[in-house]
Amino acid sequence: MWGWRSVSVATLCIALNGAGPALAAEPVGQAVVVKTQVTGQSGPIEVDTRVHRNERIKTSQSGLGQFVFRDGTKLAVGWGSSVVIDKYVFDDSQSVKKLTIRAAKGTFRWVSGNSNSSAYQILTPAGTIGVRGTAFDFYVGPDGTTAIVLLNGAARFCGPGGCRQLQQRCDCVVAKPNGDMSAARRVDPSILATLGNQRALPFLSGNQRLAGGIGMLGGCNMASVAPERKDRTRPPPAVAPAPQRQDPPQRQAEPQKERPNKPDKPHHDKPHHDRPHHDKPHHDKPDRPDKHDGHGRHDDDGKPGNHGLDHRGHERHHDRDRDHDNDRNHDRGHNFNRGR
């Protein structure tokens, strides 16, 4: 009789032990982005591969995995990381009653889904992160030192040294397993030296790029933008000389070289008798075309040349010849009368 009872107990134990893997195989989410190498309990994880409760997810030193849980929660796992989906209790309202992950080491980004904030919990060697409808990055170093940087909403970190509230975007807290904990303050690049790892928080520094909306939450002046700023300062010197180079051609074009041709006007330097005077348009007055006296006066009014004086002298000489001819004719008549 006792033998049958022993067989029954053994059979029950085997059944219970067999139920463990069945429960562990419960799918809780799937991979949406995989880069380099990401592995799970059953081997390499690829895009659309399902992840399960109690499954440990690891990434290589250049690996990256992005996961979406059934309630819409998003988890990015950066390079050199290890995390376990510790607890996951799903209900029928597309939300979870409990979602706990245990981060052993590495760098992560968390974005809460549709469940109540109290349902989420993240465990680290230095303490526990309480989620309040939140998006944040966190890093766990080899010695358990943990850093949290708030990106949206609010969060609370509690460890052996007490609790710290993160309420403003880019607030940061650094905690150690021995209870040492910094006050919440705005993050800056010096935190990488504090953590002793320049590869920490790669999603903020831009050393690893995330896909989709989860990648639009970073910043906090952690990105290494020094080369970009130098590039931005280069264009002004390159553009500034451009107007200066164009100015000289415009200034040279202003002085028109027509001034040497303007001295063509002083045509009075040539004697008026070089060409017929009546050809000049300003002397062709129809009211007195043949009067030389008017023409002489015109020359005496200050116009260059002695053409008017020459005409007067010519007229006087003509008058003298005419008088001389009259005298000669008069003498001939007088002598003719005397002879008669």
Coordinates of C-alpha atoms in Angstrom, one line a residue:
M1 CA 0.0 0.0 0.0
W2 CA 2.8 2.4 0.9
G3 CA 4.4 1.4 -2.4
W4 CA 1.4 2.7 -4.4
R5 CA 1.4 5.9 -2.4
S6 CA 5.1 6.4 -3.1
V7 CA 4.5 5.9 -6.8
S8 CA 1.6 8.4 -6.7
V9 CA 3.7 11.0 -5.0
A10 CA 6.6 10.5 -7.4
T11 CA 4.2 10.9 -10.4
L12 CA 2.7 14.1 -8.9
C13 CA 6.2 15.6 -8.5
I14 CA 7.1 14.8 -12.1
A15 CA 3.9 16.4 -13.2
L16 CA 4.6 19.5 -11.2
N17 CA 8.1 19.8 -12.4
G18 CA 6.9 19.4 -16.0
A19 CA 4.5 22.2 -15.5
G20 CA 7.4 24.6 -14.8
P21 CA 8.7 24.9 -18.3
A22 CA 5.1 25.2 -19.6
L23 CA 4.5 28.2 -17.3
A24 CA 8.0 29.6 -18.2
A25 CA 7.1 29.4 -21.9
E26 CA 4.3 32.0 -21.5
P27 CA 4.9 34.7 -24.2
V28 CA 4.9 38.2 -22.8
G29 CA 6.2 40.2 -25.8
Q30 CA 8.3 40.1 -28.9
A31 CA 11.5 41.6 -30.4
V32 CA 10.9 44.5 -32.9
V33 CA 14.5 45.6 -33.5
V34 CA 17.6 43.4 -33.3
K35 CA 21.2 44.5 -34.2
T36 CA 24.4 42.5 -34.1
Q37 CA 23.7 39.7 -31.5
V38 CA 20.9 39.3 -29.0
T39 CA 20.2 36.0 -27.3
G40 CA 17.5 34.5 -25.2
Q41 CA 16.8 31.3 -23.4
S42 CA 16.4 29.3 -26.6
G43 CA 19.2 30.9 -28.5
P44 CA 19.6 33.9 -30.9
I45 CA 16.7 36.4 -30.9
E46 CA 15.5 37.8 -34.2
V47 CA 12.9 40.3 -35.2
D48 CA 9.4 39.1 -34.3
T49 CA 10.9 36.4 -32.0
R50 CA 8.7 36.1 -28.9
V51 CA 10.1 36.5 -25.4
H52 CA 8.8 34.7 -22.4
R53 CA 8.4 35.2 -18.7
N54 CA 11.6 34.3 -16.7
E55 CA 13.6 34.5 -19.9
R56 CA 17.1 36.1 -19.7
I57 CA 18.0 38.4 -22.5
K58 CA 21.6 39.2 -23.3
T59 CA 23.3 41.4 -25.9
S60 CA 26.8 41.3 -27.2
Q61 CA 29.3 44.2 -26.8
S62 CA 27.8 45.8 -29.9
G63 CA 24.3 44.3 -29.6
L64 CA 20.9 46.1 -29.4
G65 CA 17.4 44.7 -28.9
Q66 CA 14.1 46.5 -28.7
F67 CA 11.1 44.7 -27.3
V68 CA 7.4 45.5 -27.0
F69 CA 5.3 43.8 -24.3
R70 CA 1.6 42.9 -24.6
D71 CA 0.4 46.0 -22.8
G72 CA 2.5 48.3 -25.0
T73 CA 5.5 48.7 -22.7
K74 CA 8.7 49.2 -24.6
L75 CA 12.2 48.1 -23.4
A76 CA 15.4 48.8 -25.2
V77 CA 18.5 46.7 -24.2
G78 CA 21.8 48.2 -25.2
W79 CA 25.2 46.7 -25.7
G80 CA 26.8 44.4 -23.1
S81 CA 23.5 44.0 -21.1
S82 CA 21.7 41.2 -19.2
V83 CA 18.1 41.4 -18.0
V84 CA 15.5 38.9 -16.9
I85 CA 11.7 39.3 -17.3
D86 CA 11.1 38.3 -13.7
K87 CA 7.3 38.6 -13.2
Y88 CA 4.6 39.1 -15.6
V89 CA 0.9 38.8 -14.8
F90 CA -1.4 39.7 -17.6
D91 CA -5.2 40.3 -17.4
D92 CA -7.9 40.5 -20.1
S93 CA -8.0 44.3 -20.3
Q94 CA -4.8 44.7 -22.4
S95 CA -2.9 45.6 -19.3
V96 CA -0.8 43.8 -16.7
K97 CA -1.3 43.4 -13.0
K98 CA 2.4 42.9 -12.5
L99 CA 5.6 43.4 -14.6
T100 CA 8.9 43.2 -13.0
I101 CA 12.3 43.0 -14.7
R102 CA 15.6 42.4 -13.0
A103 CA 18.5 44.3 -14.6
A104 CA 21.9 42.7 -13.8
K105 CA 24.1 44.9 -15.9
G106 CA 24.1 47.1 -19.0
T107 CA 22.1 50.0 -20.3
F108 CA 18.4 50.3 -20.9
R109 CA 15.5 52.5 -21.9
W110 CA 12.0 52.0 -20.5
V111 CA 8.7 53.5 -21.8
S112 CA 5.6 52.5 -19.8
G113 CA 2.6 51.0 -21.5
N114 CA -1.1 51.0 -20.8
S115 CA -1.0 49.4 -17.3
N116 CA -1.2 51.2 -14.0
S117 CA 2.1 52.7 -12.8
S118 CA 2.0 50.6 -9.7
A119 CA 2.2 47.4 -11.9
Y120 CA 5.8 48.2 -13.0
Q121 CA 8.9 47.6 -11.0
I122 CA 12.6 47.5 -12.1
L123 CA 15.1 45.8 -9.8
T124 CA 18.8 46.7 -9.8
P125 CA 21.8 45.8 -7.6
A126 CA 21.6 49.2 -5.9
G127 CA 17.8 49.5 -5.4
T128 CA 14.4 49.6 -7.0
I129 CA 13.0 51.9 -9.6
G130 CA 9.3 52.8 -9.1
V131 CA 7.6 53.8 -12.3
R132 CA 5.1 56.7 -12.5
G133 CA 3.8 56.7 -16.1
T134 CA 7.4 57.2 -17.1
A135 CA 10.1 57.1 -19.7
F136 CA 13.7 56.9 -18.5
D137 CA 17.2 55.5 -19.2
F138 CA 19.1 53.6 -16.7
Y139 CA 22.6 52.0 -16.5
V140 CA 23.9 49.2 -14.2
G141 CA 27.7 49.0 -14.0
P142 CA 29.8 45.8 -13.3
D143 CA 30.0 46.8 -9.6
G144 CA 26.2 47.4 -9.3
T145 CA 26.4 51.2 -9.5
T146 CA 23.1 52.4 -11.0
A147 CA 22.2 55.6 -12.7
I148 CA 18.7 56.7 -13.7
V149 CA 17.9 59.6 -16.1
L150 CA 14.3 60.7 -16.3
L151 CA 13.0 61.5 -19.8
N152 CA 9.2 61.9 -19.2
G153 CA 6.7 61.6 -16.3
A154 CA 8.2 60.8 -12.9
A155 CA 10.1 58.1 -11.1
R156 CA 11.3 57.1 -7.7
F157 CA 14.5 55.3 -6.8
C158 CA 14.8 53.6 -3.4
G159 CA 17.9 51.8 -2.0
P160 CA 19.6 51.1 1.3
G161 CA 20.4 54.8 1.6
G162 CA 16.8 56.0 1.2
C163 CA 14.7 57.2 -1.7
R164 CA 15.1 59.9 -4.3
Q165 CA 12.3 61.5 -6.5
L166 CA 12.9 62.3 -10.1
Q167 CA 10.3 64.8 -11.2
Q168 CA 11.8 67.0 -14.0
R169 CA 13.0 65.9 -17.4
C170 CA 16.8 65.1 -17.4
D171 CA 16.9 64.6 -13.6
C172 CA 19.5 62.1 -12.7
V173 CA 20.3 60.0 -9.6
V174 CA 23.4 57.8 -9.1
A175 CA 23.3 55.1 -6.4
K176 CA 25.7 52.4 -5.2
P177 CA 24.8 49.0 -3.6
N178 CA 26.3 50.2 -0.3
G179 CA 23.6 52.8 0.1
D180 CA 25.5 55.9 -1.2
M181 CA 23.1 57.9 -3.3
S182 CA 23.4 61.3 -5.0
A183 CA 20.7 64.0 -4.9
A184 CA 18.6 64.4 -8.0
R185 CA 20.2 66.9 -10.4
R186 CA 20.3 67.6 -14.1
V187 CA 22.4 65.1 -16.0
D188 CA 25.5 66.3 -17.9
P189 CA 28.4 64.5 -19.7
S190 CA 30.4 64.4 -16.5
I191 CA 28.2 61.5 -15.4
L192 CA 30.2 59.2 -17.7
A193 CA 33.4 59.9 -15.7
T194 CA 31.4 59.3 -12.5
L195 CA 30.3 55.9 -13.8
G196 CA 33.8 55.1 -15.1
N197 CA 32.4 54.1 -18.5
Q198 CA 32.2 56.3 -21.6
R199 CA 29.9 53.8 -23.2
A200 CA 27.3 54.2 -20.4
L201 CA 24.0 55.7 -21.4
P202 CA 24.6 55.3 -25.2
F203 CA 21.0 56.2 -26.1
L204 CA 21.5 59.7 -24.7
S205 CA 25.0 60.2 -26.1
G206 CA 24.0 59.0 -29.5
N207 CA 26.5 56.1 -29.6
Q208 CA 23.6 53.8 -30.2
R209 CA 20.6 54.7 -32.2
L210 CA 17.1 53.6 -31.4
A211 CA 14.3 53.1 -34.0
G212 CA 10.8 54.4 -33.8
G213 CA 9.2 56.8 -31.3
I214 CA 11.3 55.3 -28.5
G215 CA 14.4 56.9 -30.1
M216 CA 12.9 60.4 -30.0
L217 CA 13.0 60.8 -26.2
G218 CA 16.8 61.3 -25.8
G219 CA 18.9 64.3 -25.6
C220 CA 19.5 66.2 -22.2
N221 CA 22.6 67.7 -23.8
M222 CA 24.4 64.4 -23.6
A223 CA 24.8 63.9 -27.3
S224 CA 28.3 64.4 -28.6
V225 CA 27.6 67.4 -30.8
A226 CA 31.0 69.0 -30.7
P227 CA 31.9 68.1 -34.3
E228 CA 28.4 69.2 -35.5
R229 CA 28.8 72.6 -33.7
K230 CA 32.2 73.1 -35.4
D231 CA 30.5 72.3 -38.7
R232 CA 27.8 74.8 -38.0
T233 CA 30.3 77.6 -37.2
R234 CA 32.2 77.0 -40.5
P235 CA 29.5 78.2 -42.9
P236 CA 29.4 81.8 -41.6
P237 CA 33.1 82.5 -42.5
A238 CA 32.5 80.8 -45.9
V239 CA 29.5 82.9 -46.6
A240 CA 30.8 86.2 -45.3
P241 CA 33.6 86.7 -47.9
A242 CA 31.1 86.1 -50.7
P243 CA 29.6 89.6 -50.6
Q244 CA 33.0 91.1 -50.2
R245 CA 34.2 89.4 -53.4
Q246 CA 31.2 90.6 -55.3
D247 CA 31.5 94.2 -54.1
P248 CA 34.7 95.1 -56.0
P249 CA 33.3 94.2 -59.4
Q250 CA 30.3 96.4 -58.7
R251 CA 32.5 99.3 -57.7
Q252 CA 34.6 98.9 -60.8
A253 CA 31.5 98.8 -62.9
E254 CA 30.2 102.2 -61.6
P255 CA 32.8 104.5 -63.2
Q256 CA 31.7 104.3 -66.8
K257 CA 34.4 105.0 -69.3
E258 CA 32.4 107.4 -71.3
R259 CA 33.9 110.5 -69.9
P260 CA 36.9 110.6 -72.3
N261 CA 34.5 110.6 -75.2
K262 CA 32.6 113.7 -73.8
P263 CA 35.3 116.2 -74.9
D264 CA 33.9 115.8 -78.5
K265 CA 31.7 118.8 -77.8
P266 CA 34.4 121.5 -78.0
H267 CA 34.0 121.7 -81.8
H268 CA 34.6 125.4 -81.8
D269 CA 38.4 124.8 -81.6
K270 CA 38.2 124.2 -85.4
P271 CA 37.9 127.4 -87.4
H272 CA 34.5 128.1 -88.7
H273 CA 35.6 128.5 -92.2
D274 CA 36.8 124.9 -92.4
R275 CA 33.3 124.0 -93.3
P276 CA 30.5 126.1 -94.7
H277 CA 29.1 128.1 -91.9
H278 CA 25.5 127.7 -93.0
D279 CA 25.8 123.9 -92.5
K280 CA 25.6 124.4 -88.8
P281 CA 22.1 123.7 -87.5
H282 CA 22.1 126.5 -85.0
H283 CA 22.7 129.2 -87.7
D284 CA 20.0 128.1 -90.0
K285 CA 17.4 130.7 -89.1
P286 CA 14.8 131.1 -91.8
D287 CA 14.0 134.7 -90.9
R288 CA 17.4 136.1 -92.0
P289 CA 19.2 133.6 -94.1
D290 CA 21.4 136.1 -96.2
K291 CA 22.0 139.1 -93.9
H292 CA 25.7 139.2 -93.2
D293 CA 25.4 142.0 -90.7
G294 CA 23.4 139.7 -88.4
H295 CA 26.0 137.0 -88.9
G296 CA 28.7 139.4 -88.0
R297 CA 27.0 140.5 -84.8
H298 CA 26.6 136.8 -83.9
D299 CA 30.4 136.4 -84.2
D300 CA 31.0 139.6 -82.1
D301 CA 28.8 138.3 -79.3
G302 CA 31.6 136.2 -77.8
K303 CA 31.6 133.3 -80.2
P304 CA 35.1 132.2 -81.1
G305 CA 36.5 133.1 -84.5
N306 CA 36.8 136.4 -86.6
H307 CA 34.5 135.4 -89.4
G308 CA 32.2 138.4 -88.8
L309 CA 35.1 140.8 -88.8
D310 CA 36.4 139.3 -92.1
H311 CA 33.0 140.0 -93.7
R312 CA 33.0 143.6 -92.5
G313 CA 36.5 144.1 -93.9
H314 CA 35.4 142.6 -97.1
E315 CA 32.4 144.9 -97.3
R316 CA 34.5 148.0 -96.7
H317 CA 37.0 147.0 -99.3
H318 CA 34.2 146.5 -101.8
D319 CA 32.8 149.9 -101.0
R320 CA 36.2 151.5 -101.6
D321 CA 36.5 149.9 -105.0
R322 CA 33.0 151.1 -105.9
D323 CA 33.8 154.7 -104.8
H324 CA 37.0 154.6 -106.8
D325 CA 35.2 153.4 -109.9
N326 CA 32.7 156.2 -109.5
D327 CA 35.5 158.8 -109.2
R328 CA 37.1 157.4 -112.3
N329 CA 33.9 157.6 -114.2
H330 CA 33.3 161.1 -113.0
D331 CA 36.7 162.3 -114.1
R332 CA 36.2 160.7 -117.5
G333 CA 32.9 162.6 -117.9
H334 CA 34.4 165.9 -116.8
N335 CA 37.3 165.6 -119.3
F336 CA 34.9 164.6 -122.0
N337 CA 32.8 167.8 -121.5
R338 CA 35.9 170.0 -121.4
G339 CA 37.1 168.6 -124.7
R340 CA 33.9 169.4 -126.3

